[in-house]
mmCIF file of N, CA, C and O in Angstrom:
data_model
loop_
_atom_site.group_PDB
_atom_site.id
_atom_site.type_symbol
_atom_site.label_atom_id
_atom_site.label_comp_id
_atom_site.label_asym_id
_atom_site.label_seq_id
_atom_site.Cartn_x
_atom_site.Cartn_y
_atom_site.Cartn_z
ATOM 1 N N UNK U 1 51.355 42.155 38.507
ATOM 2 C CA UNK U 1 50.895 43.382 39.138
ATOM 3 C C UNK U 1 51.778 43.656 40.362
ATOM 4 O O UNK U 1 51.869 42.823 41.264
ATOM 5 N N UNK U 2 52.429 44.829 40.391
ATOM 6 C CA UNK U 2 53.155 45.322 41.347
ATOM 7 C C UNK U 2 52.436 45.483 43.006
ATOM 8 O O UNK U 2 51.481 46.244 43.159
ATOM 9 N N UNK U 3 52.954 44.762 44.078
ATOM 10 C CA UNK U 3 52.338 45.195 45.433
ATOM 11 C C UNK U 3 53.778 45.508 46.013
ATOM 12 O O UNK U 3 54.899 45.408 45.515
ATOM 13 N N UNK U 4 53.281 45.964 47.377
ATOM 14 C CA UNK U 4 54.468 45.959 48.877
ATOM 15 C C UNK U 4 53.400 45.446 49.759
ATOM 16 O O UNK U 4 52.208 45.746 49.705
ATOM 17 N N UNK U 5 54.098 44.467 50.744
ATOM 18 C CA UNK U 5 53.864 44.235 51.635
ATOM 19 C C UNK U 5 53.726 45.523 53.396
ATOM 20 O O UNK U 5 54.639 45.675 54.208
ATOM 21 N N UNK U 6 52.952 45.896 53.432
ATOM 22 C CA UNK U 6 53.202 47.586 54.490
ATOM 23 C C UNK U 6 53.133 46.997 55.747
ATOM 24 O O UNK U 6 53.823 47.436 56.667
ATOM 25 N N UNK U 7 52.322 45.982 55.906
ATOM 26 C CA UNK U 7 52.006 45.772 57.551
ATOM 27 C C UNK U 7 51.556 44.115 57.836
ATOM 28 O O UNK U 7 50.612 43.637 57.207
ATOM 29 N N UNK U 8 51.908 43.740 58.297
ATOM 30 C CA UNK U 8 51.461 42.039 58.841
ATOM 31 C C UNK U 8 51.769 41.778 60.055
ATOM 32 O O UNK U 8 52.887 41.846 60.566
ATOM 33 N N UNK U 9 50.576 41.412 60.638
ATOM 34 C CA UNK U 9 49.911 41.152 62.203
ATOM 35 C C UNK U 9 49.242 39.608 62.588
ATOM 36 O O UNK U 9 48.279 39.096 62.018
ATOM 37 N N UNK U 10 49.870 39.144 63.485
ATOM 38 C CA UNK U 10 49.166 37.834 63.383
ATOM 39 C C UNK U 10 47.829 38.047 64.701
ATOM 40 O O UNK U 10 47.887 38.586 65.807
ATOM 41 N N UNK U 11 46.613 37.308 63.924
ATOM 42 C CA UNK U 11 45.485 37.529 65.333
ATOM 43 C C UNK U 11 45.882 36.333 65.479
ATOM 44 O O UNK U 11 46.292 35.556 64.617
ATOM 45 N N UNK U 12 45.707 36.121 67.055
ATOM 46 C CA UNK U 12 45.361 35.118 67.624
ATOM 47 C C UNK U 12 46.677 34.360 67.703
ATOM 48 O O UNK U 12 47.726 34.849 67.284
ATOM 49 N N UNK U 13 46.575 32.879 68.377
ATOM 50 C CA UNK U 13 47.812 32.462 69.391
ATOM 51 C C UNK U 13 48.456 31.368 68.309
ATOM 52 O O UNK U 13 49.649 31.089 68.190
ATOM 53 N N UNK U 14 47.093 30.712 67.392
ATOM 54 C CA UNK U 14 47.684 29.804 66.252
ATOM 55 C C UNK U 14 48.673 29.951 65.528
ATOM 56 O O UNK U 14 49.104 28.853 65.176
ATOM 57 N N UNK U 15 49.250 30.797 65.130
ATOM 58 C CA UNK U 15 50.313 31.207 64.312
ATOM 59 C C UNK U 15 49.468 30.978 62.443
ATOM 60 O O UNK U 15 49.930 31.124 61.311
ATOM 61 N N UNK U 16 48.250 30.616 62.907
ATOM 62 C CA UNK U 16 48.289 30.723 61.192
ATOM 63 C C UNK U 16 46.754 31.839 60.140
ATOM 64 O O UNK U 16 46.196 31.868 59.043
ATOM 65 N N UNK U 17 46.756 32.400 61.209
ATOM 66 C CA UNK U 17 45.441 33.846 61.009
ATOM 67 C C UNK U 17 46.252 35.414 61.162
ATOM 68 O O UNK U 17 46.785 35.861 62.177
ATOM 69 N N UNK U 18 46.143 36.075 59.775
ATOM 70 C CA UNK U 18 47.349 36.803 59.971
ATOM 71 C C UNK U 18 46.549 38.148 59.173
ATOM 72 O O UNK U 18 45.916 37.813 58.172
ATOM 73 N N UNK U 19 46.525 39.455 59.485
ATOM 74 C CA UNK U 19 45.829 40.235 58.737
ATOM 75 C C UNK U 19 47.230 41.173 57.923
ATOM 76 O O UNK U 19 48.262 41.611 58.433
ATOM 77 N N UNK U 20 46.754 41.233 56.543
ATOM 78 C CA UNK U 20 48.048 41.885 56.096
ATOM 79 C C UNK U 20 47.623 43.183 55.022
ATOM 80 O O UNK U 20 46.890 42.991 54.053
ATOM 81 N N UNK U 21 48.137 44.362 55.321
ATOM 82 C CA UNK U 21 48.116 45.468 54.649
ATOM 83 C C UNK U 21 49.046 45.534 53.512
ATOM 84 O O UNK U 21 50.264 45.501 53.687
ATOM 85 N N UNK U 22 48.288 45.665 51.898
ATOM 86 C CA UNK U 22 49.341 46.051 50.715
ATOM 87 C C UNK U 22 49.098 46.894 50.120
ATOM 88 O O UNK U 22 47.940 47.296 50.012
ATOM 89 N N UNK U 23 49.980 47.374 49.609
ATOM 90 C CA UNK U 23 50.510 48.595 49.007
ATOM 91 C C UNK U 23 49.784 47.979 47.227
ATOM 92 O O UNK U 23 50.397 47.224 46.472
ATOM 93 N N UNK U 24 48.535 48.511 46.985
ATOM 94 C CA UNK U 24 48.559 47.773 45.208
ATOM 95 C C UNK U 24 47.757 49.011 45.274
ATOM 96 O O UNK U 24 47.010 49.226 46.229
ATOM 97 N N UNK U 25 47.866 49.694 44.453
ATOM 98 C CA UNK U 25 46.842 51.060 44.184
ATOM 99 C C UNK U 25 46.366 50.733 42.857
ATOM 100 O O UNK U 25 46.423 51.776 42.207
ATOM 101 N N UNK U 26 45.768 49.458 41.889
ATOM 102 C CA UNK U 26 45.371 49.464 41.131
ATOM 103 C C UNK U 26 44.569 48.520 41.957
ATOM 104 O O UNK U 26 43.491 49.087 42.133
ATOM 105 N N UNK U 27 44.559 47.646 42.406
ATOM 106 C CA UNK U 27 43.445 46.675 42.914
ATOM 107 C C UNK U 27 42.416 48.296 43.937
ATOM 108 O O UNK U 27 41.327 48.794 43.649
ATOM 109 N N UNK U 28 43.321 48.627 45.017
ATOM 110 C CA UNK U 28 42.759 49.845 45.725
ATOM 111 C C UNK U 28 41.401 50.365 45.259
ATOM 112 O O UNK U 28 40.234 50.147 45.582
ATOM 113 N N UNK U 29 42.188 51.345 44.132
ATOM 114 C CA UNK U 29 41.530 52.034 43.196
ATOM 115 C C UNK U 29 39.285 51.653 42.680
ATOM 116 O O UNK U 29 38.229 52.266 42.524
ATOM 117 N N UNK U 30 39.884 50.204 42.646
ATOM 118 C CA UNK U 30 38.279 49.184 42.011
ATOM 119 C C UNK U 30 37.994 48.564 43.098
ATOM 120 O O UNK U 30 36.891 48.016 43.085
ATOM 121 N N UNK U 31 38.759 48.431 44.276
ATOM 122 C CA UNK U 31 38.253 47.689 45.296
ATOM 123 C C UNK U 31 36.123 47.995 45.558
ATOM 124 O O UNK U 31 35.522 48.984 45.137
ATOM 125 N N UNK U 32 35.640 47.102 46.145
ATOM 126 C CA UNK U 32 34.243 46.848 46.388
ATOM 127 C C UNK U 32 34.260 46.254 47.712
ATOM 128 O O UNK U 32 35.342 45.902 48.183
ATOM 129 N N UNK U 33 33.059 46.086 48.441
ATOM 130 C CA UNK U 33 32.372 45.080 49.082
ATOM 131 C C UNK U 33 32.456 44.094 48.565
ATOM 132 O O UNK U 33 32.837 44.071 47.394
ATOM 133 N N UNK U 34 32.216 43.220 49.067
ATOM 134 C CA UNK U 34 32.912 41.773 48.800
ATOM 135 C C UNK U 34 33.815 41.354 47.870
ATOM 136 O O UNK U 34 33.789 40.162 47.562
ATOM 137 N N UNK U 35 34.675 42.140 47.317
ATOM 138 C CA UNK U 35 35.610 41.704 46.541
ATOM 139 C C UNK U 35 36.394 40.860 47.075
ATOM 140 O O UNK U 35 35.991 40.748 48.232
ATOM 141 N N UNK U 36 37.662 39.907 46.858
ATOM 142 C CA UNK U 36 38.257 38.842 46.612
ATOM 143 C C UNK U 36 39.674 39.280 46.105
ATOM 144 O O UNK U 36 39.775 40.252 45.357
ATOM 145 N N UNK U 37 40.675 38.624 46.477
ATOM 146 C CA UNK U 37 42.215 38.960 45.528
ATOM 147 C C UNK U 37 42.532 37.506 45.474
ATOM 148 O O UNK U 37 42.238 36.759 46.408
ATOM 149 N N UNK U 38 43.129 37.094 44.391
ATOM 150 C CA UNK U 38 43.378 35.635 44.551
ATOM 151 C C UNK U 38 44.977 35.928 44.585
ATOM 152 O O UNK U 38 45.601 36.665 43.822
ATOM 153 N N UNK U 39 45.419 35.245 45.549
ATOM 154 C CA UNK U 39 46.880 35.012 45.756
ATOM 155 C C UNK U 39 47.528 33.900 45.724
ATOM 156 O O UNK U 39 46.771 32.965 45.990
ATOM 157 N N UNK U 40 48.938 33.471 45.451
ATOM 158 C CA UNK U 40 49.524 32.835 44.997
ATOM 159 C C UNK U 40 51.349 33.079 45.687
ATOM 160 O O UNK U 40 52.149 33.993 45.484
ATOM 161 N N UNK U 41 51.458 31.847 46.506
ATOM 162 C CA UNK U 41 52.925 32.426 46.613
ATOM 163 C C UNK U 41 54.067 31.582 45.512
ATOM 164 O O UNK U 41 55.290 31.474 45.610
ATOM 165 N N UNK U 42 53.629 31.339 45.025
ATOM 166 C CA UNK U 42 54.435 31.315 44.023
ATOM 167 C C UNK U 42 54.016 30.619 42.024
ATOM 168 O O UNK U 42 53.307 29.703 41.607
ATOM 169 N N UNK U 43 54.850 31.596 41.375
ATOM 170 C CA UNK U 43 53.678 31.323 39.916
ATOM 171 C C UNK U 43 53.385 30.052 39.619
ATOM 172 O O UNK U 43 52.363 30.075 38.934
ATOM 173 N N UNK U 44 53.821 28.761 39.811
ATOM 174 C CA UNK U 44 52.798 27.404 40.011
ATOM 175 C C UNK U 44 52.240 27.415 41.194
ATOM 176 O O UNK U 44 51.852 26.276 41.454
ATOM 177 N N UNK U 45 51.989 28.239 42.130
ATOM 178 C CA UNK U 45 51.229 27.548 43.211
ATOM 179 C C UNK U 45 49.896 27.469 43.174
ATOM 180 O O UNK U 45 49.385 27.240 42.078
ATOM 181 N N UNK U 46 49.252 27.596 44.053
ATOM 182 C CA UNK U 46 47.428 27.129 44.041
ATOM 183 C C UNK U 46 47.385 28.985 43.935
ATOM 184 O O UNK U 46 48.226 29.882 43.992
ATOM 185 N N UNK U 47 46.344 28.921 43.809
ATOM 186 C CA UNK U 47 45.417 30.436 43.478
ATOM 187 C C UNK U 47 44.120 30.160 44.881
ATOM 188 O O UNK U 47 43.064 29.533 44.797
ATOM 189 N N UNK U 48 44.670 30.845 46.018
ATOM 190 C CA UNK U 48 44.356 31.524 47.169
ATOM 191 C C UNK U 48 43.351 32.804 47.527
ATOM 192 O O UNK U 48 43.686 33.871 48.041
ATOM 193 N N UNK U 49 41.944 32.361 47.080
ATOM 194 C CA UNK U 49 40.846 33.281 47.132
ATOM 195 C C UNK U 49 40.873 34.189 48.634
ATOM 196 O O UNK U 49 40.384 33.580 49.585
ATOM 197 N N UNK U 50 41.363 35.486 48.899
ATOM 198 C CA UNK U 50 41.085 36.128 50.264
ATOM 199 C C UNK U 50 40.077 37.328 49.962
ATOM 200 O O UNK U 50 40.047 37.964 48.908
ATOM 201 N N UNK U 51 39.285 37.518 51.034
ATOM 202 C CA UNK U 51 38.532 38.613 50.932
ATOM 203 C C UNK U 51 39.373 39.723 51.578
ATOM 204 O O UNK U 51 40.206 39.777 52.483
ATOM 205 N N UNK U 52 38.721 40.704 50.610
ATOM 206 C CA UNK U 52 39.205 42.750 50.696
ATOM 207 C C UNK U 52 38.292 42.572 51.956
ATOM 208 O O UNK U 52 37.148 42.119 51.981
ATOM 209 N N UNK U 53 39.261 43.154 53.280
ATOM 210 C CA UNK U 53 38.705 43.113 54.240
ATOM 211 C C UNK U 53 38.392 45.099 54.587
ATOM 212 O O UNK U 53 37.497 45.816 55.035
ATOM 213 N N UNK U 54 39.745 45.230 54.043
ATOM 214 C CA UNK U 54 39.357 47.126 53.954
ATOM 215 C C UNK U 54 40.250 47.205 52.873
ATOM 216 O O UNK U 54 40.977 46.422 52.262
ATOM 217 N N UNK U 55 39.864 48.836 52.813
ATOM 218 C CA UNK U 55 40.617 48.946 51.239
ATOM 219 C C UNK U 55 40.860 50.854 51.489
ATOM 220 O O UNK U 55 40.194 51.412 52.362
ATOM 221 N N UNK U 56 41.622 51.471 50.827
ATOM 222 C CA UNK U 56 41.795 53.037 51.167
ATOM 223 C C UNK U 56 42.287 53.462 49.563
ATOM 224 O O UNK U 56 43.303 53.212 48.915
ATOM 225 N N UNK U 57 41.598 53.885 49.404
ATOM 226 C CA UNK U 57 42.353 54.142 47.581
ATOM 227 C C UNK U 57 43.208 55.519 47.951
ATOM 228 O O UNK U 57 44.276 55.855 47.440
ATOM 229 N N UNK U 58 42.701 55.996 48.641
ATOM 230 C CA UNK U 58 43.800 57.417 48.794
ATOM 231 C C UNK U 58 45.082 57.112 49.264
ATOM 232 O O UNK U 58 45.862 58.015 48.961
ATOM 233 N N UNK U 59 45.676 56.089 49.960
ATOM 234 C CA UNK U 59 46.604 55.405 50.230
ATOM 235 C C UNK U 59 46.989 54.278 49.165
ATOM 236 O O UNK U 59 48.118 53.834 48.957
ATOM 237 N N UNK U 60 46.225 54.046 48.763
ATOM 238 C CA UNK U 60 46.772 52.680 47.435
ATOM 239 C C UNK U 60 46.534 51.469 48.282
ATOM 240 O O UNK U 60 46.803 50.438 47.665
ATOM 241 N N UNK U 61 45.978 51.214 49.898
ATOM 242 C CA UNK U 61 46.116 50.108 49.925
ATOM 243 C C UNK U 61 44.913 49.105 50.486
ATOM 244 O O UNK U 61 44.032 49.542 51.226
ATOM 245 N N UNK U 62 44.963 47.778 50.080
ATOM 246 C CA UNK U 62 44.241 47.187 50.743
ATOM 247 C C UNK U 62 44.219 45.803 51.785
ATOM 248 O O UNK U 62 44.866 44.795 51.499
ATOM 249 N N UNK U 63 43.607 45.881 52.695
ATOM 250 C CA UNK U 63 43.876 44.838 53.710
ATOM 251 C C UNK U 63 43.417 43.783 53.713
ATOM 252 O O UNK U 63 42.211 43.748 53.469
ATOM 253 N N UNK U 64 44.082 42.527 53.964
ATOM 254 C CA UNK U 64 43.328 41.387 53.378
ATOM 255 C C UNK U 64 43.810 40.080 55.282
ATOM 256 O O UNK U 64 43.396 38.924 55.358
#
């Protein structure tokens, strides 16, 4: 499934809490309340449950 990366912000001083805006207008589109994206940085890696923290379907994107 096709994304872009649009925006990444780190909260806080840890370096490892980071809120990130993507460009996927098919996840967008079905996004919910409590939905979930499982991510993966790379195709063997672990499968990385994050919660849809916002989501904008008129933009295609959602923030995680």
């Amino acid at each position: 499934m096709p994304y872009e990366i649009l925006e990444k912000r780190e909260l806080g001083s840890s370096g490892s809490i980071y809120e990130i805006v993507l460009k996927t207008p098919l996840i967008a589109k079905k996004a919910q309340p409590g939905n979930f994206v499982l991510i993966r940085v790379k195709e063997t890696g672990e499968r990385v449950p994050l919660t849809v923290a916002d989501y904008d379907r008129e933009k295609g994107t959602i923030t995680i």
